Amino acid sequence: MEQHARQERQLPSPAHQIETDDRTALVCKPRTKGGNSDLPSAGFNVINSIIGSGIIGLPYSMKEAGFPLGVLLLVGVAYITAMISYNIITGDTLTKVFQTIPGVGPDNLLTYRQVIILCTTIIFTLPMSLYRDIAKLAKVSFISLILTAVILVIVMIRAATLSPLVPKTENAWIFAKSNAIQAIGVMSFAFICHHNSFLIYGSLEEPNLSNWSRITHVSVSLALFISVVFAVCGYVTFTGYTEGDIFENYCRDDDLATFGRFCYGVTIILTFPIECFVTREVISNVFFSGTLTTILHVAVTVIVVALATIISLVYDCLGIVLELNGILSATPLVFIIPTACYLKLSEERWNHSDNLISGLILTVGVLVMTVGFVMTILHPQQCSHGKEMVYCFPNNASLYNSTLPPF
């Protein structure tokens, strides 16, 4: 009986992030009455949380790390495995969509990113963020997943049709580059979903280890497939020209890319509320003993959304935001905190294989966070927001238009 009890208390290796999150959800949060989410609904929320805003920077992480090493790091991060970026992407993508509408000139309100961010926040993201039950976001997460598939097809098409027109760059296929650590930060941000685990787990109709394990394995695997295809196709198209926001690379008169921008803008609007749910839950637990009255619920939600909106109104360089979010928030959540908790709770000897792997991941996490932050500050990305790339100039227009298929 004593040996059996000890086995029940023992945690699995955090080298398998999914299993660690499973056990953490059960150890740190007592089992309560189930919610309203079935397995597919919870899975949609997990995938939507993973893909989110981080996926748009994955081609840029290939450029920073070196393409072969970047692919390997992306798979590794997924195996081991904030809201400001969502607003920045919404403003960047939807303004370019509205610019293509006949009669919408450069002085039109629809071409100002600040106006777009404010309108989408007030009309869409804030009302959805006011929901109390995260299970109600399952349908919008499913819609977001469908739109992501559409975007993926568009990126694949442009990889075949646009890449021959993009000038070649030196060292585009070098195995590794010095900025690989910054790339890990971007990848970690793209795959982070740990902060949503408790909410989504608690929303399950039957919250148990078996169901949660099934959801996380399927969701992370699908998100990895989408991310790898997106990152590879995006980088293969633009190589050295790849921007932190991949849609900055496409020409303004590219109708297919414009449709992709619209789809991605909608997915970001639909993903934002999930992140707001987590922030509000943390504030509720820390300051209000886990219970918010209706007035406090509305007040906290409005304050959280307003702060994220204000910052995104005055800053628009997505690449640096993704790097700093990845290094300062995602890296601790993915690499440092889970392994530190495991080492604290583990009853095995220090030289046990699980503890050694945990120590290695913890060391890598601290190294990535420290070195990545220093490199980001010393060598910030040059943001080319709103500028047309060299291959979009009129002297290439005839070749470009003849190559692109009609939309």
PDB file of C-alpha atoms in Angstrom, residues 179-396:
ATOM      1  CA  ASN A 179      20.154  34.464 -33.568  1.00  0.00           C
ATOM      2  CA  ALA A 180      18.844  30.953 -32.900  1.00  0.00           C
ATOM      3  CA  ILE A 181      18.154  31.787 -29.251  1.00  0.00           C
ATOM      4  CA  GLN A 182      15.846  34.629 -30.259  1.00  0.00           C
ATOM      5  CA  ALA A 183      14.150  32.207 -32.633  1.00  0.00           C
ATOM      6  CA  ILE A 184      13.489  29.838 -29.726  1.00  0.00           C
ATOM      7  CA  GLY A 185      11.710  32.693 -27.961  1.00  0.00           C
ATOM      8  CA  VAL A 186       9.419  33.273 -30.951  1.00  0.00           C
ATOM      9  CA  MET A 187       8.719  29.538 -31.254  1.00  0.00           C
ATOM     10  CA  SER A 188       8.005  29.213 -27.539  1.00  0.00           C
ATOM     11  CA  PHE A 189       5.492  32.037 -27.769  1.00  0.00           C
ATOM     12  CA  ALA A 190       3.857  30.333 -30.748  1.00  0.00           C
ATOM     13  CA  PHE A 191       3.378  27.073 -28.834  1.00  0.00           C
ATOM     14  CA  ILE A 192       2.503  28.346 -25.415  1.00  0.00           C
ATOM     15  CA  CYS A 193      -0.882  27.156 -24.174  1.00  0.00           C
ATOM     16  CA  HIS A 194       0.037  26.296 -20.600  1.00  0.00           C
ATOM     17  CA  HIS A 195      -1.712  29.341 -19.160  1.00  0.00           C
ATOM     18  CA  ASN A 196      -5.031  28.112 -20.582  1.00  0.00           C
ATOM     19  CA  SER A 197      -4.706  24.552 -19.286  1.00  0.00           C
ATOM     20  CA  PHE A 198      -6.595  24.998 -16.028  1.00  0.00           C
ATOM     21  CA  LEU A 199      -9.511  26.846 -17.612  1.00  0.00           C
ATOM     22  CA  ILE A 200      -9.936  24.405 -20.497  1.00  0.00           C
ATOM     23  CA  TYR A 201      -9.435  21.372 -18.243  1.00  0.00           C
ATOM     24  CA  GLY A 202     -12.055  22.691 -15.830  1.00  0.00           C
ATOM     25  CA  SER A 203     -14.505  23.273 -18.680  1.00  0.00           C
ATOM     26  CA  LEU A 204     -14.581  19.564 -19.593  1.00  0.00           C
ATOM     27  CA  GLU A 205     -17.777  17.655 -18.946  1.00  0.00           C
ATOM     28  CA  GLU A 206     -15.604  14.847 -17.564  1.00  0.00           C
ATOM     29  CA  PRO A 207     -12.358  16.407 -16.287  1.00  0.00           C
ATOM     30  CA  ASN A 208      -9.992  13.469 -15.914  1.00  0.00           C
ATOM     31  CA  LEU A 209      -6.438  12.561 -16.891  1.00  0.00           C
ATOM     32  CA  SER A 210      -7.448  10.305 -19.786  1.00  0.00           C
ATOM     33  CA  ASN A 211      -9.580  12.924 -21.542  1.00  0.00           C
ATOM     34  CA  TRP A 212      -7.045  15.703 -20.956  1.00  0.00           C
ATOM     35  CA  SER A 213      -4.193  13.574 -22.283  1.00  0.00           C
ATOM     36  CA  ARG A 214      -6.157  12.758 -25.423  1.00  0.00           C
ATOM     37  CA  ILE A 215      -6.961  16.443 -26.025  1.00  0.00           C
ATOM     38  CA  THR A 216      -3.404  17.689 -25.528  1.00  0.00           C
ATOM     39  CA  HIS A 217      -1.762  15.010 -27.665  1.00  0.00           C
ATOM     40  CA  VAL A 218      -4.102  15.547 -30.612  1.00  0.00           C
ATOM     41  CA  SER A 219      -4.138  19.350 -30.298  1.00  0.00           C
ATOM     42  CA  VAL A 220      -0.379  19.807 -30.034  1.00  0.00           C
ATOM     43  CA  SER A 221       0.261  17.356 -32.875  1.00  0.00           C
ATOM     44  CA  LEU A 222      -2.164  19.155 -35.186  1.00  0.00           C
ATOM     45  CA  ALA A 223      -0.769  22.548 -34.182  1.00  0.00           C
ATOM     46  CA  LEU A 224       2.770  21.300 -34.869  1.00  0.00           C
ATOM     47  CA  PHE A 225       1.802  20.130 -38.364  1.00  0.00           C
ATOM     48  CA  ILE A 226       0.154  23.463 -39.185  1.00  0.00           C
ATOM     49  CA  SER A 227       3.078  25.418 -37.736  1.00  0.00           C
ATOM     50  CA  VAL A 228       5.776  23.499 -39.593  1.00  0.00           C
ATOM     51  CA  VAL A 229       3.985  23.803 -42.943  1.00  0.00           C
ATOM     52  CA  PHE A 230       3.309  27.508 -42.365  1.00  0.00           C
ATOM     53  CA  ALA A 231       6.887  28.248 -41.261  1.00  0.00           C
ATOM     54  CA  VAL A 232       8.512  26.307 -44.083  1.00  0.00           C
ATOM     55  CA  CYS A 233       6.289  27.704 -46.840  1.00  0.00           C
ATOM     56  CA  GLY A 234       6.622  31.255 -45.540  1.00  0.00           C
ATOM     57  CA  TYR A 235      10.390  31.110 -45.275  1.00  0.00           C
ATOM     58  CA  VAL A 236      10.883  29.305 -48.588  1.00  0.00           C
ATOM     59  CA  THR A 237       8.923  32.096 -50.286  1.00  0.00           C
ATOM     60  CA  PHE A 238      10.847  35.075 -48.890  1.00  0.00           C
ATOM     61  CA  THR A 239      14.073  33.678 -47.287  1.00  0.00           C
ATOM     62  CA  GLY A 240      16.192  36.675 -46.255  1.00  0.00           C
ATOM     63  CA  TYR A 241      13.332  39.134 -46.764  1.00  0.00           C
ATOM     64  CA  THR A 242      11.114  37.386 -44.210  1.00  0.00           C
ATOM     65  CA  GLU A 243       9.522  39.859 -41.774  1.00  0.00           C
ATOM     66  CA  GLY A 244       8.280  39.291 -38.226  1.00  0.00           C
ATOM     67  CA  ASP A 245       4.768  39.565 -39.652  1.00  0.00           C
ATOM     68  CA  ILE A 246       4.808  37.330 -42.741  1.00  0.00           C
ATOM     69  CA  PHE A 247       1.882  39.222 -44.283  1.00  0.00           C
ATOM     70  CA  GLU A 248       4.129  42.299 -44.448  1.00  0.00           C
ATOM     71  CA  ASN A 249       6.021  40.432 -47.173  1.00  0.00           C
ATOM     72  CA  TYR A 250       3.107  40.107 -49.573  1.00  0.00           C
ATOM     73  CA  CYS A 251       2.397  42.886 -52.072  1.00  0.00           C
ATOM     74  CA  ARG A 252      -0.592  45.145 -51.553  1.00  0.00           C
ATOM     75  CA  ASP A 253      -2.091  44.349 -54.961  1.00  0.00           C
ATOM     76  CA  ASP A 254      -2.030  40.604 -54.302  1.00  0.00           C
ATOM     77  CA  ASP A 255      -5.741  39.798 -53.925  1.00  0.00           C
ATOM     78  CA  LEU A 256      -5.156  36.286 -52.650  1.00  0.00           C
ATOM     79  CA  ALA A 257      -2.797  37.537 -49.944  1.00  0.00           C
ATOM     80  CA  THR A 258      -5.328  40.250 -49.065  1.00  0.00           C
ATOM     81  CA  PHE A 259      -7.954  37.577 -48.529  1.00  0.00           C
ATOM     82  CA  GLY A 260      -5.439  35.749 -46.337  1.00  0.00           C
ATOM     83  CA  ARG A 261      -4.897  38.927 -44.307  1.00  0.00           C
ATOM     84  CA  PHE A 262      -8.644  39.218 -43.790  1.00  0.00           C
ATOM     85  CA  CYS A 263      -8.916  35.598 -42.642  1.00  0.00           C
ATOM     86  CA  TYR A 264      -6.010  36.008 -40.265  1.00  0.00           C
ATOM     87  CA  GLY A 265      -7.411  39.231 -38.859  1.00  0.00           C
ATOM     88  CA  VAL A 266     -10.637  37.384 -38.056  1.00  0.00           C
ATOM     89  CA  THR A 267      -8.770  34.488 -36.398  1.00  0.00           C
ATOM     90  CA  ILE A 268      -6.907  36.928 -34.174  1.00  0.00           C
ATOM     91  CA  ILE A 269     -10.151  38.622 -33.151  1.00  0.00           C
ATOM     92  CA  LEU A 270     -11.546  35.189 -32.256  1.00  0.00           C
ATOM     93  CA  THR A 271      -8.426  34.176 -30.304  1.00  0.00           C
ATOM     94  CA  PHE A 272      -8.021  37.319 -28.196  1.00  0.00           C
ATOM     95  CA  PRO A 273     -10.872  36.467 -25.749  1.00  0.00           C
ATOM     96  CA  ILE A 274      -9.185  33.192 -24.720  1.00  0.00           C
ATOM     97  CA  GLU A 275      -6.118  35.102 -23.548  1.00  0.00           C
ATOM     98  CA  CYS A 276      -8.322  37.625 -21.754  1.00  0.00           C
ATOM     99  CA  PHE A 277     -10.045  34.760 -19.902  1.00  0.00           C
ATOM    100  CA  VAL A 278      -6.697  33.633 -18.487  1.00  0.00           C
ATOM    101  CA  THR A 279      -5.595  37.113 -17.412  1.00  0.00           C
ATOM    102  CA  ARG A 280      -8.923  37.740 -15.690  1.00  0.00           C
ATOM    103  CA  GLU A 281      -8.768  34.349 -13.957  1.00  0.00           C
ATOM    104  CA  VAL A 282      -5.307  35.109 -12.564  1.00  0.00           C
ATOM    105  CA  ILE A 283      -6.425  38.518 -11.276  1.00  0.00           C
ATOM    106  CA  SER A 284      -9.511  36.909  -9.756  1.00  0.00           C
ATOM    107  CA  ASN A 285      -7.494  34.258  -7.922  1.00  0.00           C
ATOM    108  CA  VAL A 286      -4.777  36.618  -6.696  1.00  0.00           C
ATOM    109  CA  PHE A 287      -6.863  39.599  -5.584  1.00  0.00           C
ATOM    110  CA  PHE A 288     -10.457  38.401  -5.175  1.00  0.00           C
ATOM    111  CA  SER A 289     -10.163  34.825  -3.797  1.00  0.00           C
ATOM    112  CA  GLY A 290     -11.278  33.360  -7.126  1.00  0.00           C
ATOM    113  CA  THR A 291     -14.741  34.958  -7.138  1.00  0.00           C
ATOM    114  CA  LEU A 292     -15.827  38.023  -9.093  1.00  0.00           C
ATOM    115  CA  THR A 293     -19.190  39.706  -8.783  1.00  0.00           C
ATOM    116  CA  THR A 294     -20.864  40.797 -12.001  1.00  0.00           C
ATOM    117  CA  ILE A 295     -19.622  44.365 -11.563  1.00  0.00           C
ATOM    118  CA  LEU A 296     -16.049  43.258 -10.832  1.00  0.00           C
ATOM    119  CA  HIS A 297     -16.164  40.788 -13.711  1.00  0.00           C
ATOM    120  CA  VAL A 298     -17.050  43.556 -16.143  1.00  0.00           C
ATOM    121  CA  ALA A 299     -14.614  46.049 -14.583  1.00  0.00           C
ATOM    122  CA  VAL A 300     -11.626  43.693 -14.625  1.00  0.00           C
ATOM    123  CA  THR A 301     -12.351  42.609 -18.206  1.00  0.00           C
ATOM    124  CA  VAL A 302     -12.621  46.191 -19.434  1.00  0.00           C
ATOM    125  CA  ILE A 303      -9.382  47.191 -17.676  1.00  0.00           C
ATOM    126  CA  VAL A 304      -7.433  44.216 -19.074  1.00  0.00           C
ATOM    127  CA  VAL A 305      -8.687  44.780 -22.613  1.00  0.00           C
ATOM    128  CA  ALA A 306      -8.123  48.545 -22.360  1.00  0.00           C
ATOM    129  CA  LEU A 307      -4.503  48.208 -21.194  1.00  0.00           C
ATOM    130  CA  ALA A 308      -3.643  45.774 -23.984  1.00  0.00           C
ATOM    131  CA  THR A 309      -5.354  48.046 -26.515  1.00  0.00           C
ATOM    132  CA  ILE A 310      -3.585  51.215 -25.359  1.00  0.00           C
ATOM    133  CA  ILE A 311      -0.125  49.661 -25.657  1.00  0.00           C
ATOM    134  CA  SER A 312      -0.893  48.182 -29.079  1.00  0.00           C
ATOM    135  CA  LEU A 313      -2.101  51.582 -30.309  1.00  0.00           C
ATOM    136  CA  VAL A 314       1.299  53.199 -29.754  1.00  0.00           C
ATOM    137  CA  TYR A 315       3.560  50.317 -30.779  1.00  0.00           C
ATOM    138  CA  ASP A 316       3.393  48.407 -34.044  1.00  0.00           C
ATOM    139  CA  CYS A 317       6.583  46.370 -34.582  1.00  0.00           C
ATOM    140  CA  LEU A 318       5.364  42.793 -34.225  1.00  0.00           C
ATOM    141  CA  GLY A 319       8.736  41.022 -34.450  1.00  0.00           C
ATOM    142  CA  ILE A 320      10.143  42.589 -31.289  1.00  0.00           C
ATOM    143  CA  VAL A 321       6.853  42.006 -29.451  1.00  0.00           C
ATOM    144  CA  LEU A 322       6.940  38.306 -30.351  1.00  0.00           C
ATOM    145  CA  GLU A 323      10.593  38.008 -29.324  1.00  0.00           C
ATOM    146  CA  LEU A 324      10.112  39.717 -25.955  1.00  0.00           C
ATOM    147  CA  ASN A 325       6.874  37.841 -25.229  1.00  0.00           C
ATOM    148  CA  GLY A 326       8.591  34.580 -26.065  1.00  0.00           C
ATOM    149  CA  ILE A 327      11.721  35.280 -24.054  1.00  0.00           C
ATOM    150  CA  LEU A 328      10.172  36.890 -20.971  1.00  0.00           C
ATOM    151  CA  SER A 329       6.853  35.042 -20.680  1.00  0.00           C
ATOM    152  CA  ALA A 330       6.726  31.936 -22.847  1.00  0.00           C
ATOM    153  CA  THR A 331      10.205  30.650 -21.976  1.00  0.00           C
ATOM    154  CA  PRO A 332       9.556  30.617 -18.208  1.00  0.00           C
ATOM    155  CA  LEU A 333       6.156  28.970 -18.703  1.00  0.00           C
ATOM    156  CA  VAL A 334       7.460  26.340 -21.133  1.00  0.00           C
ATOM    157  CA  PHE A 335      10.960  25.574 -19.847  1.00  0.00           C
ATOM    158  CA  ILE A 336      11.591  26.999 -16.385  1.00  0.00           C
ATOM    159  CA  ILE A 337       8.527  26.866 -14.132  1.00  0.00           C
ATOM    160  CA  PRO A 338       7.319  23.285 -14.967  1.00  0.00           C
ATOM    161  CA  THR A 339      10.796  21.781 -14.544  1.00  0.00           C
ATOM    162  CA  ALA A 340      11.472  23.733 -11.349  1.00  0.00           C
ATOM    163  CA  CYS A 341       8.177  22.490  -9.886  1.00  0.00           C
ATOM    164  CA  TYR A 342       8.974  18.937 -10.917  1.00  0.00           C
ATOM    165  CA  LEU A 343      12.421  19.027  -9.323  1.00  0.00           C
ATOM    166  CA  LYS A 344      10.891  20.426  -6.144  1.00  0.00           C
ATOM    167  CA  LEU A 345       8.236  17.693  -5.950  1.00  0.00           C
ATOM    168  CA  SER A 346      10.286  14.757  -7.222  1.00  0.00           C
ATOM    169  CA  GLU A 347      11.167  12.050  -4.714  1.00  0.00           C
ATOM    170  CA  GLU A 348      13.790  10.422  -6.936  1.00  0.00           C
ATOM    171  CA  ARG A 349      17.546  10.727  -6.435  1.00  0.00           C
ATOM    172  CA  TRP A 350      19.219  13.747  -8.023  1.00  0.00           C
ATOM    173  CA  ASN A 351      20.932  11.567 -10.633  1.00  0.00           C
ATOM    174  CA  HIS A 352      17.710   9.899 -11.793  1.00  0.00           C
ATOM    175  CA  SER A 353      17.202  10.279 -15.541  1.00  0.00           C
ATOM    176  CA  ASP A 354      13.993  12.283 -15.111  1.00  0.00           C
ATOM    177  CA  ASN A 355      15.699  14.742 -12.782  1.00  0.00           C
ATOM    178  CA  LEU A 356      18.703  15.074 -15.087  1.00  0.00           C
ATOM    179  CA  ILE A 357      16.468  15.837 -18.081  1.00  0.00           C
ATOM    180  CA  SER A 358      14.493  18.305 -15.975  1.00  0.00           C
ATOM    181  CA  GLY A 359      17.699  20.034 -14.896  1.00  0.00           C
ATOM    182  CA  LEU A 360      18.875  20.231 -18.491  1.00  0.00           C
ATOM    183  CA  ILE A 361      15.613  21.793 -19.686  1.00  0.00           C
ATOM    184  CA  LEU A 362      15.683  24.238 -16.763  1.00  0.00           C
ATOM    185  CA  THR A 363      19.249  25.267 -17.623  1.00  0.00           C
ATOM    186  CA  VAL A 364      18.366  25.732 -21.294  1.00  0.00           C
ATOM    187  CA  GLY A 365      15.352  27.837 -20.319  1.00  0.00           C
ATOM    188  CA  VAL A 366      17.400  30.167 -18.118  1.00  0.00           C
ATOM    189  CA  LEU A 367      20.038  30.462 -20.855  1.00  0.00           C
ATOM    190  CA  VAL A 368      17.458  31.246 -23.558  1.00  0.00           C
ATOM    191  CA  MET A 369      15.718  33.854 -21.415  1.00  0.00           C
ATOM    192  CA  THR A 370      18.930  35.611 -20.363  1.00  0.00           C
ATOM    193  CA  VAL A 371      20.874  35.551 -23.620  1.00  0.00           C
ATOM    194  CA  GLY A 372      17.769  36.091 -25.740  1.00  0.00           C
ATOM    195  CA  PHE A 373      16.789  39.212 -23.823  1.00  0.00           C
ATOM    196  CA  VAL A 374      20.281  40.692 -24.114  1.00  0.00           C
ATOM    197  CA  MET A 375      20.458  39.955 -27.853  1.00  0.00           C
ATOM    198  CA  THR A 376      17.004  41.414 -28.475  1.00  0.00           C
ATOM    199  CA  ILE A 377      17.987  44.653 -26.736  1.00  0.00           C
ATOM    200  CA  LEU A 378      21.416  44.892 -28.392  1.00  0.00           C
ATOM    201  CA  HIS A 379      20.283  43.775 -31.842  1.00  0.00           C
ATOM    202  CA  PRO A 380      16.618  44.760 -32.252  1.00  0.00           C
ATOM    203  CA  GLN A 381      14.768  43.789 -35.401  1.00  0.00           C
ATOM    204  CA  GLN A 382      14.399  46.570 -37.953  1.00  0.00           C
ATOM    205  CA  CYS A 383      10.670  46.919 -38.445  1.00  0.00           C
ATOM    206  CA  SER A 384       9.547  47.729 -41.998  1.00  0.00           C
ATOM    207  CA  HIS A 385       5.890  48.200 -41.168  1.00  0.00           C
ATOM    208  CA  GLY A 386       3.844  49.382 -44.139  1.00  0.00           C
ATOM    209  CA  LYS A 387       6.690  49.386 -46.677  1.00  0.00           C
ATOM    210  CA  GLU A 388       6.418  47.594 -50.005  1.00  0.00           C
ATOM    211  CA  MET A 389       9.166  45.065 -50.650  1.00  0.00           C
ATOM    212  CA  VAL A 390      11.563  45.412 -53.592  1.00  0.00           C
ATOM    213  CA  TYR A 391       9.893  42.644 -55.592  1.00  0.00           C
ATOM    214  CA  CYS A 392       6.576  44.536 -55.497  1.00  0.00           C
ATOM    215  CA  PHE A 393       7.813  47.544 -57.474  1.00  0.00           C
ATOM    216  CA  PRO A 394       6.243  48.328 -60.878  1.00  0.00           C
ATOM    217  CA  ASN A 395       9.242  47.088 -62.897  1.00  0.00           C
ATOM    218  CA  ASN A 396       8.309  43.572 -61.762  1.00  0.00           C
TER     219      ASN A 396
END
